[in-house]
Short mmCIF file of C-alpha atoms in Angstrom, two decimals:
data_model
loop_
_atom_site.label_atom_id
_atom_site.label_comp_id
_atom_site.label_asym_id
_atom_site.label_seq_id
_atom_site.Cartn_x
_atom_site.Cartn_y
_atom_site.Cartn_z
CA ASN A 281 0.00 0.00 0.00
CA GLY A 282 3.00 2.29 -0.35
CA LYS A 283 3.60 2.49 3.41
CA PHE A 284 6.49 1.10 5.45
CA MET A 285 5.14 -1.74 7.56
CA MET A 286 6.86 -3.47 10.47
CA GLY A 287 5.67 -6.96 11.35
CA GLU A 288 3.50 -9.46 9.47
CA GLY A 289 -0.16 -10.25 9.16
CA GLU A 290 -2.40 -8.93 11.91
CA ASP A 291 0.66 -7.80 13.89
CA ALA A 292 1.91 -5.49 11.12
CA LYS A 293 1.98 -1.81 12.00
CA GLU A 294 2.84 1.25 10.00
CA TRP A 295 6.44 2.30 10.57
CA GLU A 296 6.06 5.98 11.42
CA LYS A 297 8.75 8.61 11.61
CA THR A 298 10.08 9.85 14.94
CA ASP A 299 11.33 13.46 14.84
CA GLY A 300 11.93 13.16 11.11
CA TYR A 301 13.66 9.77 11.04
CA PHE A 302 12.70 6.10 11.08
CA ALA A 303 13.68 4.64 14.46
CA LEU A 304 15.05 1.13 15.00
CA PRO A 305 14.94 0.10 18.67
CA GLU A 306 16.75 -2.98 19.93
CA GLY A 307 15.71 -6.08 18.00
CA ASN A 308 16.05 -8.18 14.85
CA TYR A 309 14.94 -6.81 11.48
CA TYR A 310 14.66 -8.62 8.16
CA LEU A 311 13.79 -7.03 4.80
CA LYS A 312 11.17 -8.83 2.73
CA THR A 313 11.52 -6.46 -0.24
CA ASP A 314 13.45 -3.41 -1.43
CA LEU A 315 12.97 -0.32 0.71
CA LYS A 316 12.89 3.26 -0.59
CA THR A 317 13.09 5.71 2.26
CA ASP A 318 12.36 9.44 2.45
CA ALA A 319 14.22 9.84 5.77
CA THR A 320 17.32 8.46 7.47
CA ILE A 321 17.07 5.23 9.46
CA LYS A 322 18.47 5.62 12.99
CA ASN A 323 19.07 3.23 15.88
CA THR A 324 17.65 4.22 19.26
CA ALA A 325 19.50 1.59 21.31
CA SER A 326 22.25 -0.99 21.14
CA GLY A 327 21.64 -4.49 19.83
CA VAL A 328 20.03 -3.72 16.47
CA TYR A 329 20.35 -6.54 13.90
CA LEU A 330 19.34 -5.75 10.31
CA CYS A 331 19.47 -8.39 7.54
CA LEU A 332 19.10 -7.08 3.99
CA ASN A 333 18.14 -10.55 2.73
CA GLY A 334 19.37 -9.64 -0.75
CA ASN A 335 17.26 -6.46 -0.83
CA SER A 336 18.28 -2.82 -1.01
CA ILE A 337 17.66 0.32 1.03
CA THR A 338 17.63 3.40 -1.22
CA ALA A 339 17.59 6.97 0.09
CA MET A 340 15.29 9.07 -2.08
CA GLY A 341 16.52 12.42 -0.73
CA ASP A 342 19.61 14.27 0.48
CA PHE A 343 20.37 12.50 3.77
CA ASP A 344 22.46 9.60 5.07
CA VAL A 345 20.79 6.24 4.49
CA ILE A 346 21.60 4.96 8.00
CA THR A 347 22.67 7.06 10.98
CA LEU A 348 24.12 5.26 14.01
CA VAL A 349 24.21 6.98 17.39
CA GLY A 350 25.67 5.80 20.67
CA GLY A 351 24.91 5.94 24.33
CA TYR A 352 26.66 8.21 26.80
CA LEU A 353 30.06 6.61 27.50
CA GLU A 354 28.73 3.30 26.17
CA ASP A 355 29.00 1.92 22.64
CA TRP A 356 25.76 1.01 20.93
CA TYR A 357 26.17 -1.87 18.47
CA PHE A 358 24.47 -2.10 15.08
CA TYR A 359 24.81 -5.26 12.98
CA LEU A 360 24.20 -5.24 9.23
CA SER A 361 24.12 -8.59 7.43
CA ASP A 362 23.01 -9.96 4.08
CA CYS A 363 22.37 -13.69 3.88
CA ARG A 364 22.11 -13.51 0.07
CA ASN A 365 25.02 -11.06 -0.33
CA LYS A 366 23.41 -8.97 -3.07
CA GLY A 367 21.67 -6.31 -1.01
CA GLU A 368 22.72 -2.64 -1.16
CA ILE A 369 22.77 0.52 0.92
CA THR A 370 22.52 3.25 -1.71
CA HIS A 371 21.06 6.56 -2.90
CA ALA A 372 18.77 7.37 -5.78
CA GLU A 373 20.64 8.93 -8.70
CA GLY A 374 21.68 12.54 -8.04
CA LYS A 375 20.88 12.46 -4.31
CA ILE A 376 23.45 13.42 -1.67
CA GLY A 377 24.30 11.59 1.51
CA ARG A 378 26.49 8.89 3.02
CA GLY A 379 25.68 5.22 3.09
CA VAL A 380 26.26 4.81 6.83
CA LYS A 381 27.23 7.53 9.33
CA VAL A 382 28.71 6.16 12.56
CA ASP A 383 28.74 8.68 15.39
CA SER A 384 30.93 8.53 18.51
CA TYR A 385 30.06 5.78 21.00
CA SER A 386 28.55 3.71 18.21
CA SER A 387 29.88 0.53 16.63
CA PHE A 388 28.99 -0.61 13.10
CA GLN A 389 29.48 -4.32 12.38
CA MET A 390 29.02 -5.30 8.70
CA TYR A 391 28.63 -8.89 7.46
CA GLY A 392 28.20 -8.90 3.68
CA GLY A 393 26.16 -6.82 1.27
CA SER A 394 27.25 -3.64 -0.52
CA ILE A 395 27.43 0.03 0.36
CA THR A 396 27.42 1.62 -3.07
CA GLY A 397 26.46 4.70 -5.05
CA ASN A 398 26.56 7.24 -2.20
CA ASN A 399 27.99 10.78 -2.26
CA ALA A 400 28.88 12.68 0.92
CA GLY A 401 28.58 15.97 -0.96
CA SER A 402 30.80 18.89 -1.94
CA GLY A 403 33.10 20.81 0.37
CA MET A 404 34.88 19.19 3.32
CA SER A 405 32.84 15.99 3.29
CA TYR A 406 34.13 12.74 4.74
CA GLY A 407 33.25 9.10 4.12
CA GLY A 408 30.99 8.64 1.12
CA GLY A 409 30.25 4.98 1.83
CA VAL A 410 30.99 4.84 5.56
CA TYR A 411 31.88 7.72 7.87
CA ALA A 412 33.12 6.26 11.14
CA ALA A 413 33.73 8.52 14.13
CA GLY A 414 32.91 5.39 16.13
CA SER A 415 34.27 1.92 15.42
CA PHE A 416 33.74 0.08 12.13
CA CYS A 417 34.32 -3.66 11.64
CA MET A 418 33.65 -5.27 8.24
CA TYR A 419 33.58 -9.05 7.85
CA GLY A 420 32.87 -9.45 4.14
CA GLY A 421 31.06 -7.37 1.56
CA THR A 422 31.83 -4.55 -0.85
CA ILE A 423 32.14 -0.77 -0.61
CA SER A 424 32.04 0.66 -4.12
CA ASP A 425 31.29 3.68 -6.30
CA ASN A 426 31.02 6.19 -3.46
CA GLN A 427 32.29 9.79 -3.37
CA ALA A 428 33.54 12.28 -0.77
CA TYR A 429 36.18 14.95 -0.26
CA SER A 430 38.14 12.57 2.00
CA GLY A 431 37.66 8.84 2.17
CA GLY A 432 35.49 8.14 -0.83
CA GLY A 433 34.70 4.62 0.31
CA VAL A 434 35.54 4.74 4.03
CA TYR A 435 36.65 7.45 6.44
CA GLY A 436 37.71 6.22 9.88
CA SER A 437 39.10 8.00 12.93
CA LEU A 438 38.73 5.28 15.57
CA LEU A 439 39.07 1.49 15.44
CA VAL A 440 38.65 0.13 11.89
CA GLN A 441 38.92 -3.58 11.05
CA ILE A 442 38.28 -4.93 7.54
CA TYR A 443 38.39 -8.63 6.67
CA ASP A 444 37.61 -10.58 3.48
CA SER A 445 36.20 -7.53 1.71
CA PHE A 446 36.44 -5.33 -1.38
CA ILE A 447 36.86 -1.54 -1.68
CA ILE A 448 36.30 -0.70 -5.34
CA ASN A 449 35.85 2.29 -7.67
CA ASN A 450 35.45 5.02 -5.06
CA THR A 451 36.60 8.63 -5.61
CA ALA A 452 37.77 11.49 -3.40
CA THR A 453 40.27 14.33 -3.24
CA TYR A 454 42.21 12.45 -0.56
CA GLY A 455 41.89 8.72 0.04
CA GLY A 456 39.85 7.49 -2.89
CA GLY A 457 39.18 4.09 -1.37
CA LEU A 458 39.88 4.79 2.29
CA GLU A 459 41.19 7.49 4.60
CA TYR A 460 42.29 6.63 8.13
CA THR A 461 43.35 9.27 10.65
CA ALA A 462 43.58 8.11 14.27
CA ASP A 463 46.20 9.01 16.89
CA PHE A 464 45.48 6.25 19.40
CA TRP A 465 43.59 3.52 17.53
CA THR A 466 44.26 0.76 15.02
CA LEU A 467 43.50 -0.04 11.38
CA ILE A 468 43.61 -3.77 10.58
CA MET A 469 43.07 -5.19 7.09
CA GLN A 470 43.25 -8.88 6.19
CA ASN A 471 42.35 -10.56 2.89
CA VAL A 472 41.19 -7.25 1.44
CA THR A 473 41.23 -6.03 -2.18
CA ILE A 474 41.43 -2.28 -2.90
CA THR A 475 41.20 -1.54 -6.61
CA GLY A 476 39.94 0.98 -9.15
CA ASN A 477 39.84 3.88 -6.69
CA THR A 478 40.86 7.46 -7.55
CA ALA A 479 42.14 10.43 -5.52
CA GLU A 480 42.40 13.85 -7.10
CA GLN A 481 45.36 14.62 -4.83
CA SER A 482 46.87 11.80 -2.72
CA GLY A 483 46.16 8.24 -1.69
CA GLY A 484 44.28 6.69 -4.58
CA GLY A 485 43.68 3.40 -2.78
CA ALA A 486 44.31 4.57 0.79
CA TYR A 487 45.43 7.71 2.64
CA ILE A 488 46.78 6.72 6.06
CA TYR A 489 47.83 8.85 9.02
CA GLY A 490 47.07 6.35 11.78
CA ASN A 491 48.65 5.17 15.00
CA ILE A 492 48.92 1.44 14.27
CA VAL A 493 48.25 0.05 10.80
CA ALA A 494 48.53 -3.68 10.08
CA MET A 495 47.93 -5.46 6.77
CA THR A 496 47.92 -9.18 5.97
CA ASN A 497 47.27 -10.64 2.50
CA VAL A 498 46.12 -7.32 1.03
CA THR A 499 45.92 -6.49 -2.69
CA ILE A 500 46.13 -2.83 -3.69
CA THR A 501 46.21 -2.48 -7.45
CA GLY A 502 44.79 -0.40 -10.29
CA ASN A 503 44.32 2.75 -8.21
CA LYS A 504 45.47 6.25 -9.16
CA ALA A 505 46.17 9.65 -7.63
CA GLY A 506 46.97 13.08 -8.98
CA ASN A 507 49.89 13.87 -6.67
CA LYS A 508 51.25 11.15 -4.36
CA GLY A 509 50.46 7.58 -3.44
CA GLY A 510 48.61 6.06 -6.35
CA GLY A 511 48.15 2.93 -4.27
CA MET A 512 48.63 4.31 -0.77
CA LEU A 513 50.09 7.33 0.96
CA LEU A 514 51.66 6.50 4.31
CA GLY A 515 52.00 9.30 6.84
CA SER A 516 52.13 7.01 9.90
CA ASN A 517 55.51 6.15 11.39
CA SER A 518 55.29 2.68 9.87
CA ILE A 519 52.86 0.15 8.47
CA ARG A 520 52.99 -3.50 9.47
CA MET A 521 52.84 -6.03 6.64
CA THR A 522 52.90 -9.81 6.43
CA GLY A 523 51.57 -12.56 4.18
CA LYS A 524 51.06 -12.15 0.44
CA MET A 525 51.02 -8.41 -0.22
CA GLU A 526 50.36 -7.29 -3.80
CA ILE A 527 50.80 -3.52 -4.11
CA THR A 528 51.49 -2.95 -7.80
CA GLY A 529 49.95 -1.37 -10.87
CA ASN A 530 49.01 1.88 -9.13
CA LYS A 531 49.86 5.20 -10.74
CA VAL A 532 50.31 8.94 -10.41
CA GLY A 533 49.76 10.21 -13.92
CA ASP A 534 51.52 7.74 -16.20
CA ASN A 535 54.13 6.72 -13.62
CA ALA A 536 54.13 3.81 -11.22
CA ASN A 537 53.46 5.03 -7.68
CA ASN A 538 52.38 2.33 -5.26
CA VAL A 539 53.22 2.97 -1.59
CA TYR A 540 54.36 6.57 -1.06
CA LEU A 541 56.49 6.74 2.10
CA SER A 542 56.48 10.24 3.55
CA ASP A 543 59.67 11.46 5.27
CA GLY A 544 60.73 9.09 8.06
CA ARG A 545 58.13 6.42 7.22
CA TRP A 546 58.83 2.78 6.42
CA ILE A 547 57.30 -0.67 6.04
CA GLU A 548 57.58 -2.83 9.15
CA VAL A 549 57.72 -6.48 8.10
CA THR A 550 56.21 -8.64 10.86
CA GLY A 551 56.17 -11.98 9.04
CA ALA A 552 57.16 -13.66 5.80
CA LEU A 553 56.16 -11.75 2.65
CA THR A 554 55.68 -14.96 0.71
CA GLY A 555 54.96 -14.28 -2.97
CA SER A 556 54.67 -10.53 -2.39
CA THR A 557 55.38 -7.61 -4.69
CA ILE A 558 55.48 -4.14 -3.13
CA GLY A 559 56.43 -0.98 -4.99
CA VAL A 560 57.61 2.05 -3.00
CA SER A 561 58.15 5.73 -3.73
CA MET A 562 59.64 8.40 -1.50
CA PRO A 563 60.79 12.05 -1.50
CA ALA A 564 64.11 12.84 -3.20
CA ILE A 565 67.14 11.44 -1.38
CA ASP A 566 70.03 13.80 -0.63
CA LEU A 567 73.38 12.98 -2.22
CA HIS A 568 75.42 10.47 -0.18
CA ASP A 569 72.39 9.78 1.96
CA TYR A 570 69.98 6.85 2.11
CA VAL A 571 66.36 6.27 3.08
CA VAL A 572 65.15 3.18 4.93
CA VAL A 573 62.06 1.72 3.23
CA ALA A 574 61.61 -1.48 5.27
CA LYS A 575 62.65 -3.00 8.59
CA GLY A 576 62.04 -6.25 10.40
CA GLY A 577 59.39 -5.75 13.07
CA MET A 578 57.88 -7.60 15.99
CA THR A 579 55.90 -10.78 15.36
CA ALA A 580 52.59 -11.73 16.96
CA ASN A 581 54.65 -13.66 19.54
CA TYR A 582 56.57 -10.50 20.47
CA LYS A 583 59.76 -11.69 18.85
CA ASP A 584 61.90 -9.77 16.39
CA TYR A 585 61.26 -10.87 12.82
CA VAL A 586 64.42 -11.27 10.72
CA LEU A 587 64.07 -10.36 7.05
CA THR A 588 64.74 -13.10 4.53
CA GLN A 589 66.09 -12.61 1.03
CA GLU A 590 62.57 -13.19 -0.32
CA ASP A 591 61.27 -10.39 1.92
CA ARG A 592 64.00 -8.03 0.71
CA ALA A 593 63.41 -8.94 -2.94
CA ALA A 594 59.66 -8.22 -2.59
CA ILE A 595 60.23 -4.49 -1.93
CA ASN A 596 61.45 -2.35 -4.82
CA ILE A 597 61.43 1.30 -5.84
CA ASP A 598 58.71 2.30 -8.33
CA VAL A 599 60.68 4.65 -10.61
CA ASN A 600 64.45 4.98 -10.37
CA ASP A 601 65.30 7.84 -12.73
CA ALA A 602 67.84 9.16 -10.21
CA GLY A 603 69.75 5.87 -10.21
CA TYR A 604 69.31 5.12 -6.51
CA LYS A 605 70.98 1.92 -5.31
CA LYS A 606 69.23 -0.69 -3.23
CA MET A 607 71.25 -1.52 -0.13
CA GLU A 608 70.81 -4.01 2.66
CA LEU A 609 71.07 -2.80 6.23
CA ASP A 610 71.11 -4.93 9.35
CA ASN A 611 67.56 -6.35 9.13
CA GLY A 612 66.44 -3.56 6.82
CA VAL A 613 66.21 -2.37 3.22
CA ALA A 614 67.22 1.10 2.07
CA TYR A 615 67.86 3.11 -1.09
CA LEU A 616 71.05 5.12 -1.48
CA ASN A 617 71.84 8.20 -3.56
CA GLY A 618 75.47 8.01 -4.71
CA THR A 619 78.03 6.59 -2.32
CA PRO A 620 77.35 6.46 1.42
CA HIS A 621 78.96 8.95 3.78
CA THR A 622 81.00 6.97 6.31
CA HIS A 623 81.80 7.97 9.86
CA ALA A 624 85.44 8.62 10.54
CA ILE A 625 85.57 6.67 13.81
CA CYS A 626 83.76 3.43 12.97
CA GLY A 627 83.96 3.48 9.17
CA ASN A 628 80.28 2.59 8.84
CA ALA A 629 77.36 4.47 7.30
CA ASP A 630 74.69 3.45 9.79
CA CYS A 631 76.22 3.67 13.25
CA ASN A 632 74.87 5.84 16.06
CA GLU A 633 78.19 7.03 17.40
#
């Protein structure tokens, strides 16, 4: 009858707006058909479980499809699942708004489905697909074809964990696929593919200025940026990598530009990089100086990981027009411009005396 109904049969009731939004109190919700909404859907408590069941929720106006709020000093949890894995959180063509907005003290847990075709709007907008000021954990699914100023697919500033998922064809000025900026929290990605994303400035696949960033078995390929970091721009002190890492085929203009290491940044290898290929770029290296691009890090068992020759061979400079030389340090990999300056006392280039 053109109305939103909650329940079935004689128990069905019209789902009415509360203060301009559709409220979801604690409970389990299951879509029987596609839903076109003229207002945002908002949780009013923790413990909300929503299964798309292969159906889609489409925002018909300029607002976020789902808005998640939290309790005072207590996280409220919202669980989105899709048992058929073809459902979508999206906007009607030409409409403005995020897919999911996660406020502070709220936690968004995603299990399958797609967040696609959303646009956070012009100006300083963040997170076209998902904007997470609270925590965001993704256990399968796809975030694709979203737009924002920063973090076209995902913008996170707290705990973000992404497993067995795809981030595809998103666009932004910074962080086409993902932007992560958190001083005290962690970004974890495992078995994730980031491809086809575009940043007008930096970080085509990912733009990262986080505290702790850890990647395992991640593919970042076919992304592009206008300035730096076609695949990823790293502004954190280091990024932990292990497993099969494929970071190739990303570009700035016509040039290879995969992982851009800002000044003083490096890759921390915490386990075997078996079968990996990782391209790196960095600022210009001063004559007779070198830049460390990778070091052995600490394993999950709190032991120092020692780089193997396969690990060292996996990491190579993207474009070497300046003729930099790859050099092996004690449990590290560096690139050298010219011949190394040696210290008069010890005769070495890397001592601390």
